Amino acid sequence: MDVGQTVENGVSKVLMWGIDNNNVRVLVVDDIFQPYLYVLPDGGVDLGALAKSLGDLSIKEAPILGVEVVKRKLFGKSLDFLKVVFRNFDYTSKYVRAFKKCSGVKDCFEADIRHYMRYLADKRIRPCSWYCAEVQKVDTGKNVKYAVYRPLTDLNPVERLDLPNLRVMAFDIEIYSPSGALNPDKDPVIIISTATPSEKKQFVAEDSEDRGAIEGFLKYVTDFDPDVIVGFDSNFFDFPFLIGRTKRLRVGFPLGRDGSEPHPSVYGHISVAGRAHLDLYDMSETVVEIKVKTLKNIADYLGVMSKDSRVVIDYAQIPKYWTDRNLREQLLRYAAQEVESIRGVAEKLLPTAISMSQVSGMPLDQVMRAGVGFRVENMLITEAHQVGEIVPNKAEYGEGTYTGGYVLKPVSGIHDNIAVFDFASMYPNLMIKYNISPDTYVPPDESVSKDEVNVAPEVGHRFRKSPPGFYKKIIEGLIEERRKIQRSMEKLKPQTLQYIMMNERQKSIKTMTNAVYGYCGWLGAKWYLKPVAEGTSAWGREVIKETIKLTKQYGLEVIYADTDSVFVTNTDRVDDFSREVTQRLGLEIKPEKVYKRIFFTEAKKKYAGLLENGELDIVGFEVVRGDWPEIARTVQEEVLGIILREGDLGKAVEFVNETINRLREGAVSVEELVIWETITKPLDKYKVKAPHVVAAKKLIEAGGRLEVGSKIGYVIIKGEGSISDRAVPYSLADFSKVDVNYYIDRQIVSAALRVLEYFGVKESQFTAKPSRQLKLH
């Protein structure tokens, strides 16, 4: 369930927290596995002499245990390396610095792989999976709720799909901050809400005294002893605030199973030893249908809690609801619904996170926080060890741009009955077909027979036809594993846990398979090689162009094409066309969806379609972007819906005018006007004075805290200066001063015209006039 590392008396240890077959919580401590790194010698160096020189650099506190010459491959080329094994992983960087100064050393490799991740990769241990090992029980002399063991054998995988009885606890906090600045040094935690499958509890402060509430929460966590702790934005809000608050109050915060405190770890997530902490905001990327990732939206979409049934309290109103005793009960209900939503969403999404952890090999608390590239890379590191490949060092590669997939300019306007043909995993299959991989790439200055290589169209990059490349073997293995799972699923009932877990597993494998191509073009990748990404996309463009040519033979008109999809009219011959393309090009293509009606602007990657089931499928419009306020997104989505479902232009214009009137009359919620954007880098690194940056600085000046990755919500108020100057954090804003005209002209009308101007609608047709003073609620 969780993995970590420590050093005791100079000995490196791997800590594996889990649950055994009898539902007992266990800690398996491996102190035999030793840290190591690889040294690449200069050509012509006496390897024996160099090995002795490296051994002479042994540090007393972390002695070198052995240096041996090993054969390994680097980008497919077999080379001699020196494998240096030592005792204490804390000294890895010191050894690297010392080795690089040693005569005859060209470079060091795999020194940046964390000890416990190397252990998992070398031993092929997948988190959230069952293993069997012979062990020795360890008496810790401490009164703990888990059994401690030392493994006497390797952990051997057990083919089981069932899950143990996981103890899952959701939590959420509310802060009393009259200034809205959220400062743990002065703002108390007034409510801590928890929810498990069997009970909900709330720990409530005594007015502004929150010590008792926090201590009550700590005791509850210790007693309940959760395996998984879930929150929403808990990596950047709940946990950092609680950590800061407990320091201010000088209250210990021992949430870990070993009594340690939560702490920031890799990828910016908050780690709780022995427990998997999951931030559902990180997991919300899997709910692709939800464009604006709020807890309210996700809970509503997943059927956990409808928007209409919730108590709605804006963040800025919390102080009022807390200080007014008549309103406090409503605040408590609001907090209870928040944590119940978190628990319900976790129940829906936890199988996805578990499956992704199994496939990628990353621990459960890290896998959804890490980017897709890191998930793929971790999987590749595991596979590299098995085939004798050295993990390359990350390097500065400079310019990494290249021509991507082929996109055909759309035939603008409205079209009826459009079929979308989609190539199944086009890029992975191209990488298999043409053996595209970093280790099969042939540089321009290397002489090779034309018969030995596949040559990418347009760009001319060459890749050896044999032996199978690193990427090809991995992708083929993933595809075969997915097929085996799908065959097994046919024997199971869809309602069973085994079926659900298998389905999540095969979806995770598909995601990882398709992500390999994106990884190979990622500048942060250890295995980055531009010709690999450039060659794959060139073959992809060729496939789409050939597909477009074949459509004419079947009387189909192509109205749009994008990367691996082709949109065509005349849906009568789709089956014949699919068979022809699959046979001719050697890649499977099939009709992915059919639109009853679809609207294209003249822009690429921007369209909206009405599916056969009546749902809207919107791509590229502002409605799918989080940096537009809800009121603008709602207007645009409704306008698209009216146009596609009813074709009533007048009704669409009328809806926009009604929304303008609502805003002028104050009949909108504060929530509808807030614009959310993410702080992607330190504020002093922004060169442009953007509204969200100005708002973030104002929040900090008021005593608030923001970190890279935090979201800032702001509104635009009336006054002098640019829009950026008038951006105010919504928690500090006086909503009677909101610039209504800005929201009408730059948000509502602008969003509507992105659709309606194509049909000849002018800005002057939005003529709603104010009927009374603005009074937002």
mmCIF file of C-alpha atoms in Angstrom, residues 127-401:
data_model
loop_
_atom_site.group_PDB
_atom_site.id
_atom_site.type_symbol
_atom_site.label_atom_id
_atom_site.label_comp_id
_atom_site.label_asym_id
_atom_site.label_seq_id
_atom_site.Cartn_x
_atom_site.Cartn_y
_atom_site.Cartn_z
ATOM 1 C CA PRO A 127 2.276 -1.536 -5.613
ATOM 2 C CA CYS A 128 -1.335 -2.486 -4.843
ATOM 3 C CA SER A 129 -0.647 -6.093 -5.764
ATOM 4 C CA TRP A 130 -0.451 -9.396 -3.869
ATOM 5 C CA TYR A 131 2.891 -11.059 -3.110
ATOM 6 C CA CYS A 132 4.062 -14.068 -1.157
ATOM 7 C CA ALA A 133 7.374 -14.329 0.714
ATOM 8 C CA GLU A 134 8.973 -16.268 3.533
ATOM 9 C CA VAL A 135 9.547 -13.833 6.391
ATOM 10 C CA GLN A 136 10.962 -13.499 9.866
ATOM 11 C CA LYS A 137 8.945 -11.623 12.478
ATOM 12 C CA VAL A 138 10.700 -8.684 14.119
ATOM 13 C CA ASP A 139 10.031 -7.615 17.706
ATOM 14 C CA THR A 140 10.176 -3.810 17.682
ATOM 15 C CA GLY A 141 9.551 -3.433 21.398
ATOM 16 C CA LYS A 142 6.959 -0.793 20.535
ATOM 17 C CA ASN A 143 3.204 -0.824 21.016
ATOM 18 C CA VAL A 144 2.100 -0.587 17.381
ATOM 19 C CA LYS A 145 -0.943 -1.755 15.437
ATOM 20 C CA TYR A 146 1.015 -3.525 12.723
ATOM 21 C CA ALA A 147 3.259 -6.580 12.488
ATOM 22 C CA VAL A 148 6.869 -6.076 11.371
ATOM 23 C CA TYR A 149 8.683 -8.637 9.235
ATOM 24 C CA ARG A 150 12.038 -9.108 7.538
ATOM 25 C CA PRO A 151 11.866 -10.917 4.173
ATOM 26 C CA LEU A 152 13.959 -14.093 3.875
ATOM 27 C CA THR A 153 13.056 -14.607 0.205
ATOM 28 C CA ASP A 154 12.086 -12.398 -2.707
ATOM 29 C CA LEU A 155 8.479 -11.299 -2.961
ATOM 30 C CA ASN A 156 6.777 -13.523 -5.529
ATOM 31 C CA PRO A 157 3.639 -12.261 -7.299
ATOM 32 C CA VAL A 158 0.317 -13.952 -6.591
ATOM 33 C CA GLU A 159 -2.371 -13.917 -9.281
ATOM 34 C CA ARG A 160 -5.229 -12.327 -7.357
ATOM 35 C CA LEU A 161 -7.606 -9.555 -8.385
ATOM 36 C CA ASP A 162 -9.452 -9.167 -5.100
ATOM 37 C CA LEU A 163 -8.686 -6.265 -2.791
ATOM 38 C CA PRO A 164 -8.219 -6.411 0.962
ATOM 39 C CA ASN A 165 -10.741 -4.690 3.195
ATOM 40 C CA LEU A 166 -9.242 -1.217 2.823
ATOM 41 C CA ARG A 167 -9.992 1.347 5.514
ATOM 42 C CA VAL A 168 -10.638 4.556 3.585
ATOM 43 C CA MET A 169 -11.140 7.899 5.335
ATOM 44 C CA ALA A 170 -12.088 11.164 3.628
ATOM 45 C CA PHE A 171 -11.399 14.505 5.285
ATOM 46 C CA ASP A 172 -11.998 18.185 4.648
ATOM 47 C CA ILE A 173 -11.364 21.387 6.601
ATOM 48 C CA GLU A 174 -13.022 24.790 6.881
ATOM 49 C CA ILE A 175 -11.064 27.895 7.891
ATOM 50 C CA TYR A 176 -12.251 31.022 9.674
ATOM 51 C CA SER A 177 -10.523 33.844 7.798
ATOM 52 C CA PRO A 178 -12.333 37.213 7.870
ATOM 53 C CA SER A 179 -9.651 38.662 5.574
ATOM 54 C CA GLY A 180 -9.889 35.711 3.204
ATOM 55 C CA ALA A 181 -6.092 35.424 3.235
ATOM 56 C CA LEU A 182 -5.915 31.918 4.786
ATOM 57 C CA ASN A 183 -2.923 32.296 7.064
ATOM 58 C CA PRO A 184 -2.311 29.321 9.413
ATOM 59 C CA ASP A 185 -0.438 31.580 11.809
ATOM 60 C CA LYS A 186 -3.625 33.432 12.695
ATOM 61 C CA ASP A 187 -6.674 31.757 11.089
ATOM 62 C CA PRO A 188 -8.199 28.835 13.037
ATOM 63 C CA VAL A 189 -9.428 25.545 11.585
ATOM 64 C CA ILE A 190 -13.063 25.737 12.646
ATOM 65 C CA ILE A 191 -14.349 22.417 11.244
ATOM 66 C CA ILE A 192 -12.574 19.180 10.378
ATOM 67 C CA SER A 193 -14.986 16.730 8.768
ATOM 68 C CA THR A 194 -14.291 13.032 8.215
ATOM 69 C CA ALA A 195 -16.237 10.303 6.462
ATOM 70 C CA THR A 196 -15.749 6.554 6.230
ATOM 71 C CA PRO A 197 -18.132 3.999 4.710
ATOM 72 C CA SER A 198 -19.690 3.532 8.147
ATOM 73 C CA GLU A 199 -19.670 6.942 9.838
ATOM 74 C CA LYS A 200 -19.289 10.701 9.505
ATOM 75 C CA LYS A 201 -17.716 12.844 12.217
ATOM 76 C CA GLN A 202 -16.970 16.523 12.689
ATOM 77 C CA PHE A 203 -14.398 18.108 14.984
ATOM 78 C CA VAL A 204 -15.507 21.652 15.696
ATOM 79 C CA ALA A 205 -13.524 24.525 17.190
ATOM 80 C CA GLU A 206 -14.693 26.493 20.224
ATOM 81 C CA ASP A 207 -15.194 29.844 18.517
ATOM 82 C CA SER A 208 -11.622 30.709 17.463
ATOM 83 C CA GLU A 209 -9.904 28.064 19.635
ATOM 84 C CA ASP A 210 -9.120 25.098 17.349
ATOM 85 C CA ARG A 211 -6.587 23.131 19.416
ATOM 86 C CA GLY A 212 -9.260 20.728 20.694
ATOM 87 C CA ALA A 213 -10.678 20.127 17.227
ATOM 88 C CA ILE A 214 -7.257 19.299 15.795
ATOM 89 C CA GLU A 215 -6.364 17.002 18.686
ATOM 90 C CA GLY A 216 -9.722 15.257 18.356
ATOM 91 C CA PHE A 217 -9.068 14.699 14.661
ATOM 92 C CA LEU A 218 -5.603 13.286 15.385
ATOM 93 C CA LYS A 219 -6.981 10.841 17.951
ATOM 94 C CA TYR A 220 -9.692 9.715 15.542
ATOM 95 C CA VAL A 221 -7.157 9.015 12.789
ATOM 96 C CA THR A 222 -5.011 7.039 15.220
ATOM 97 C CA ASP A 223 -7.993 4.993 16.422
ATOM 98 C CA PHE A 224 -9.520 4.386 12.980
ATOM 99 C CA ASP A 225 -6.061 3.685 11.492
ATOM 100 C CA PRO A 226 -6.918 4.324 7.805
ATOM 101 C CA ASP A 227 -5.028 2.686 4.955
ATOM 102 C CA VAL A 228 -6.073 5.426 2.547
ATOM 103 C CA ILE A 229 -6.682 9.106 3.334
ATOM 104 C CA VAL A 230 -8.486 11.101 0.652
ATOM 105 C CA GLY A 231 -9.125 14.816 0.264
ATOM 106 C CA PHE A 232 -9.828 17.317 -2.471
ATOM 107 C CA ASP A 233 -6.966 19.767 -3.098
ATOM 108 C CA SER A 234 -5.437 18.324 0.057
ATOM 109 C CA ASN A 235 -1.899 18.448 -1.373
ATOM 110 C CA PHE A 236 -1.973 22.217 -1.667
ATOM 111 C CA PHE A 237 -4.615 23.310 0.813
ATOM 112 C CA ASP A 238 -5.859 21.010 3.596
ATOM 113 C CA PHE A 239 -2.625 19.319 4.579
ATOM 114 C CA PRO A 240 -0.287 22.323 4.181
ATOM 115 C CA PHE A 241 -2.691 24.422 6.253
ATOM 116 C CA LEU A 242 -2.964 21.779 8.983
ATOM 117 C CA ILE A 243 0.823 21.338 9.025
ATOM 118 C CA GLY A 244 1.273 25.095 9.385
ATOM 119 C CA ARG A 245 -1.471 25.389 11.965
ATOM 120 C CA THR A 246 -0.155 22.591 14.204
ATOM 121 C CA LYS A 247 3.298 24.165 14.147
ATOM 122 C CA ARG A 248 1.767 27.483 15.196
ATOM 123 C CA LEU A 249 -0.129 25.800 18.054
ATOM 124 C CA ARG A 250 2.856 23.586 18.883
ATOM 125 C CA VAL A 251 0.643 20.535 18.582
ATOM 126 C CA GLY A 252 2.230 17.351 17.263
ATOM 127 C CA PHE A 253 0.796 16.043 14.006
ATOM 128 C CA PRO A 254 1.747 12.306 14.029
ATOM 129 C CA LEU A 255 -0.579 11.007 11.310
ATOM 130 C CA GLY A 256 1.841 8.398 9.974
ATOM 131 C CA ARG A 257 1.562 4.786 11.067
ATOM 132 C CA ASP A 258 5.078 5.106 12.445
ATOM 133 C CA GLY A 259 4.212 8.292 14.357
ATOM 134 C CA SER A 260 5.819 10.612 11.807
ATOM 135 C CA GLU A 261 4.208 13.809 10.537
ATOM 136 C CA PRO A 262 2.910 14.375 7.002
ATOM 137 C CA HIS A 263 5.519 16.005 4.787
ATOM 138 C CA PRO A 264 5.947 17.218 1.201
ATOM 139 C CA SER A 265 7.472 14.562 -1.033
ATOM 140 C CA VAL A 266 8.185 13.920 -4.717
ATOM 141 C CA TYR A 267 5.884 15.531 -7.294
ATOM 142 C CA GLY A 268 4.683 17.931 -4.592
ATOM 143 C CA HIS A 269 2.352 15.457 -2.918
ATOM 144 C CA ILE A 270 1.966 15.188 0.851
ATOM 145 C CA SER A 271 3.230 11.833 2.108
ATOM 146 C CA VAL A 272 1.814 10.088 5.195
ATOM 147 C CA ALA A 273 4.002 7.135 6.176
ATOM 148 C CA GLY A 274 2.214 3.797 6.054
ATOM 149 C CA ARG A 275 -0.922 5.308 4.541
ATOM 150 C CA ALA A 276 -1.724 6.238 0.952
ATOM 151 C CA HIS A 277 -2.782 9.868 0.750
ATOM 152 C CA LEU A 278 -4.791 10.579 -2.398
ATOM 153 C CA ASP A 279 -5.795 14.047 -3.550
ATOM 154 C CA LEU A 280 -8.915 13.613 -5.670
ATOM 155 C CA TYR A 281 -8.107 16.819 -7.519
ATOM 156 C CA ASP A 282 -5.106 15.000 -9.015
ATOM 157 C CA MET A 283 -7.371 12.119 -9.971
ATOM 158 C CA SER A 284 -9.971 14.375 -11.603
ATOM 159 C CA GLU A 285 -8.000 14.245 -14.871
ATOM 160 C CA THR A 286 -9.485 10.775 -15.378
ATOM 161 C CA VAL A 287 -12.993 12.272 -15.535
ATOM 162 C CA VAL A 288 -12.446 13.784 -18.980
ATOM 163 C CA GLU A 289 -16.121 14.620 -19.403
ATOM 164 C CA ILE A 290 -15.846 17.250 -16.653
ATOM 165 C CA LYS A 291 -14.055 20.289 -18.017
ATOM 166 C CA VAL A 292 -14.055 22.375 -14.820
ATOM 167 C CA LYS A 293 -12.649 20.151 -12.092
ATOM 168 C CA THR A 294 -14.564 21.211 -8.994
ATOM 169 C CA LEU A 295 -15.685 18.768 -6.325
ATOM 170 C CA LYS A 296 -19.272 19.856 -6.888
ATOM 171 C CA ASN A 297 -19.087 19.145 -10.640
ATOM 172 C CA ILE A 298 -17.343 15.790 -10.260
ATOM 173 C CA ALA A 299 -19.677 14.556 -7.499
ATOM 174 C CA ASP A 300 -22.675 15.582 -9.596
ATOM 175 C CA TYR A 301 -21.389 13.861 -12.751
ATOM 176 C CA LEU A 302 -20.502 10.620 -10.941
ATOM 177 C CA GLY A 303 -23.908 10.492 -9.251
ATOM 178 C CA VAL A 304 -22.466 10.918 -5.764
ATOM 179 C CA MET A 305 -24.366 14.103 -4.900
ATOM 180 C CA SER A 306 -26.380 16.316 -7.230
ATOM 181 C CA LYS A 307 -25.700 20.027 -7.390
ATOM 182 C CA ASP A 308 -29.358 20.747 -6.597
ATOM 183 C CA SER A 309 -29.291 18.863 -3.292
ATOM 184 C CA ARG A 310 -26.273 20.645 -1.835
ATOM 185 C CA VAL A 311 -26.049 23.417 0.695
ATOM 186 C CA VAL A 312 -24.286 26.199 -1.203
ATOM 187 C CA ILE A 313 -22.042 28.477 0.805
ATOM 188 C CA ASP A 314 -19.471 30.568 -0.973
ATOM 189 C CA TYR A 315 -16.004 30.540 0.542
ATOM 190 C CA ALA A 316 -16.161 34.279 1.209
ATOM 191 C CA GLN A 317 -19.340 33.740 3.272
ATOM 192 C CA ILE A 318 -17.877 31.189 5.711
ATOM 193 C CA PRO A 319 -16.916 33.794 8.370
ATOM 194 C CA LYS A 320 -20.487 35.118 8.392
ATOM 195 C CA TYR A 321 -21.960 31.621 8.742
ATOM 196 C CA TRP A 322 -19.534 30.820 11.559
ATOM 197 C CA THR A 323 -20.038 33.928 13.657
ATOM 198 C CA ASP A 324 -23.834 33.947 13.282
ATOM 199 C CA ARG A 325 -25.063 31.174 15.585
ATOM 200 C CA ASN A 326 -28.305 30.952 13.608
ATOM 201 C CA LEU A 327 -26.369 30.104 10.449
ATOM 202 C CA ARG A 328 -23.675 27.851 11.920
ATOM 203 C CA GLU A 329 -25.760 24.694 11.650
ATOM 204 C CA GLN A 330 -26.070 25.309 7.916
ATOM 205 C CA LEU A 331 -22.273 25.644 7.676
ATOM 206 C CA LEU A 332 -21.868 22.318 9.452
ATOM 207 C CA ARG A 333 -24.262 20.674 6.961
ATOM 208 C CA TYR A 334 -22.279 22.213 4.118
ATOM 209 C CA ALA A 335 -19.015 20.816 5.547
ATOM 210 C CA ALA A 336 -20.583 17.386 6.042
ATOM 211 C CA GLN A 337 -21.765 17.318 2.430
ATOM 212 C CA GLU A 338 -18.305 18.302 1.207
ATOM 213 C CA VAL A 339 -16.610 15.392 2.957
ATOM 214 C CA GLU A 340 -19.357 12.965 1.960
ATOM 215 C CA SER A 341 -18.828 14.031 -1.655
ATOM 216 C CA ILE A 342 -15.098 13.382 -1.273
ATOM 217 C CA ARG A 343 -15.756 9.922 0.153
ATOM 218 C CA GLY A 344 -18.258 9.078 -2.584
ATOM 219 C CA VAL A 345 -15.981 10.276 -5.385
ATOM 220 C CA ALA A 346 -13.074 8.310 -3.870
ATOM 221 C CA GLU A 347 -15.193 5.167 -3.913
ATOM 222 C CA LYS A 348 -15.734 5.664 -7.652
ATOM 223 C CA LEU A 349 -12.155 6.608 -8.568
ATOM 224 C CA LEU A 350 -10.035 4.489 -6.219
ATOM 225 C CA PRO A 351 -10.079 1.432 -8.556
ATOM 226 C CA THR A 352 -8.654 3.672 -11.305
ATOM 227 C CA ALA A 353 -5.788 4.848 -9.101
ATOM 228 C CA ILE A 354 -5.057 1.310 -7.906
ATOM 229 C CA SER A 355 -4.927 0.023 -11.483
ATOM 230 C CA MET A 356 -2.667 2.844 -12.627
ATOM 231 C CA SER A 357 -0.361 2.113 -9.693
ATOM 232 C CA GLN A 358 -0.205 -1.548 -10.695
ATOM 233 C CA VAL A 359 0.548 -0.799 -14.353
ATOM 234 C CA SER A 360 3.060 2.014 -13.856
ATOM 235 C CA GLY A 361 4.750 0.557 -10.776
ATOM 236 C CA MET A 362 4.409 3.871 -8.925
ATOM 237 C CA PRO A 363 3.178 3.972 -5.318
ATOM 238 C CA LEU A 364 -0.506 4.748 -4.890
ATOM 239 C CA ASP A 365 0.044 8.117 -3.221
ATOM 240 C CA GLN A 366 2.308 9.298 -6.059
ATOM 241 C CA VAL A 367 0.826 7.865 -9.232
ATOM 242 C CA MET A 368 -2.008 10.336 -9.850
ATOM 243 C CA ARG A 369 0.037 13.330 -8.711
ATOM 244 C CA ALA A 370 2.889 12.505 -11.086
ATOM 245 C CA GLY A 371 2.456 13.547 -14.707
ATOM 246 C CA VAL A 372 1.798 10.966 -17.408
ATOM 247 C CA GLY A 373 5.417 11.218 -18.549
ATOM 248 C CA PHE A 374 6.709 10.157 -15.136
ATOM 249 C CA ARG A 375 4.308 7.195 -15.067
ATOM 250 C CA VAL A 376 5.559 5.996 -18.437
ATOM 251 C CA GLU A 377 9.170 6.563 -17.429
ATOM 252 C CA ASN A 378 8.784 4.546 -14.251
ATOM 253 C CA MET A 379 7.346 1.675 -16.289
ATOM 254 C CA LEU A 380 10.265 1.939 -18.730
ATOM 255 C CA ILE A 381 12.817 1.906 -15.899
ATOM 256 C CA THR A 382 11.337 -1.360 -14.632
ATOM 257 C CA GLU A 383 11.481 -2.915 -18.085
ATOM 258 C CA ALA A 384 14.982 -1.544 -18.794
ATOM 259 C CA HIS A 385 16.423 -3.449 -15.863
ATOM 260 C CA GLN A 386 15.000 -6.709 -17.197
ATOM 261 C CA VAL A 387 16.600 -6.334 -20.650
ATOM 262 C CA GLY A 388 19.938 -4.965 -19.502
ATOM 263 C CA GLU A 389 19.369 -1.363 -20.583
ATOM 264 C CA ILE A 390 20.978 1.437 -18.611
ATOM 265 C CA VAL A 391 18.565 4.237 -17.712
ATOM 266 C CA PRO A 392 19.931 7.345 -19.470
ATOM 267 C CA ASN A 393 20.579 10.579 -17.623
ATOM 268 C CA LYS A 394 18.248 13.463 -18.228
ATOM 269 C CA ALA A 395 19.984 16.037 -20.414
ATOM 270 C CA GLU A 396 19.428 19.514 -21.812
ATOM 271 C CA TYR A 397 18.213 18.975 -25.347
ATOM 272 C CA GLY A 398 17.430 22.510 -26.474
ATOM 273 C CA GLU A 399 14.794 22.863 -29.168
ATOM 274 C CA GLY A 400 12.319 20.010 -29.053
ATOM 275 C CA THR A 401 9.550 21.162 -31.388
#
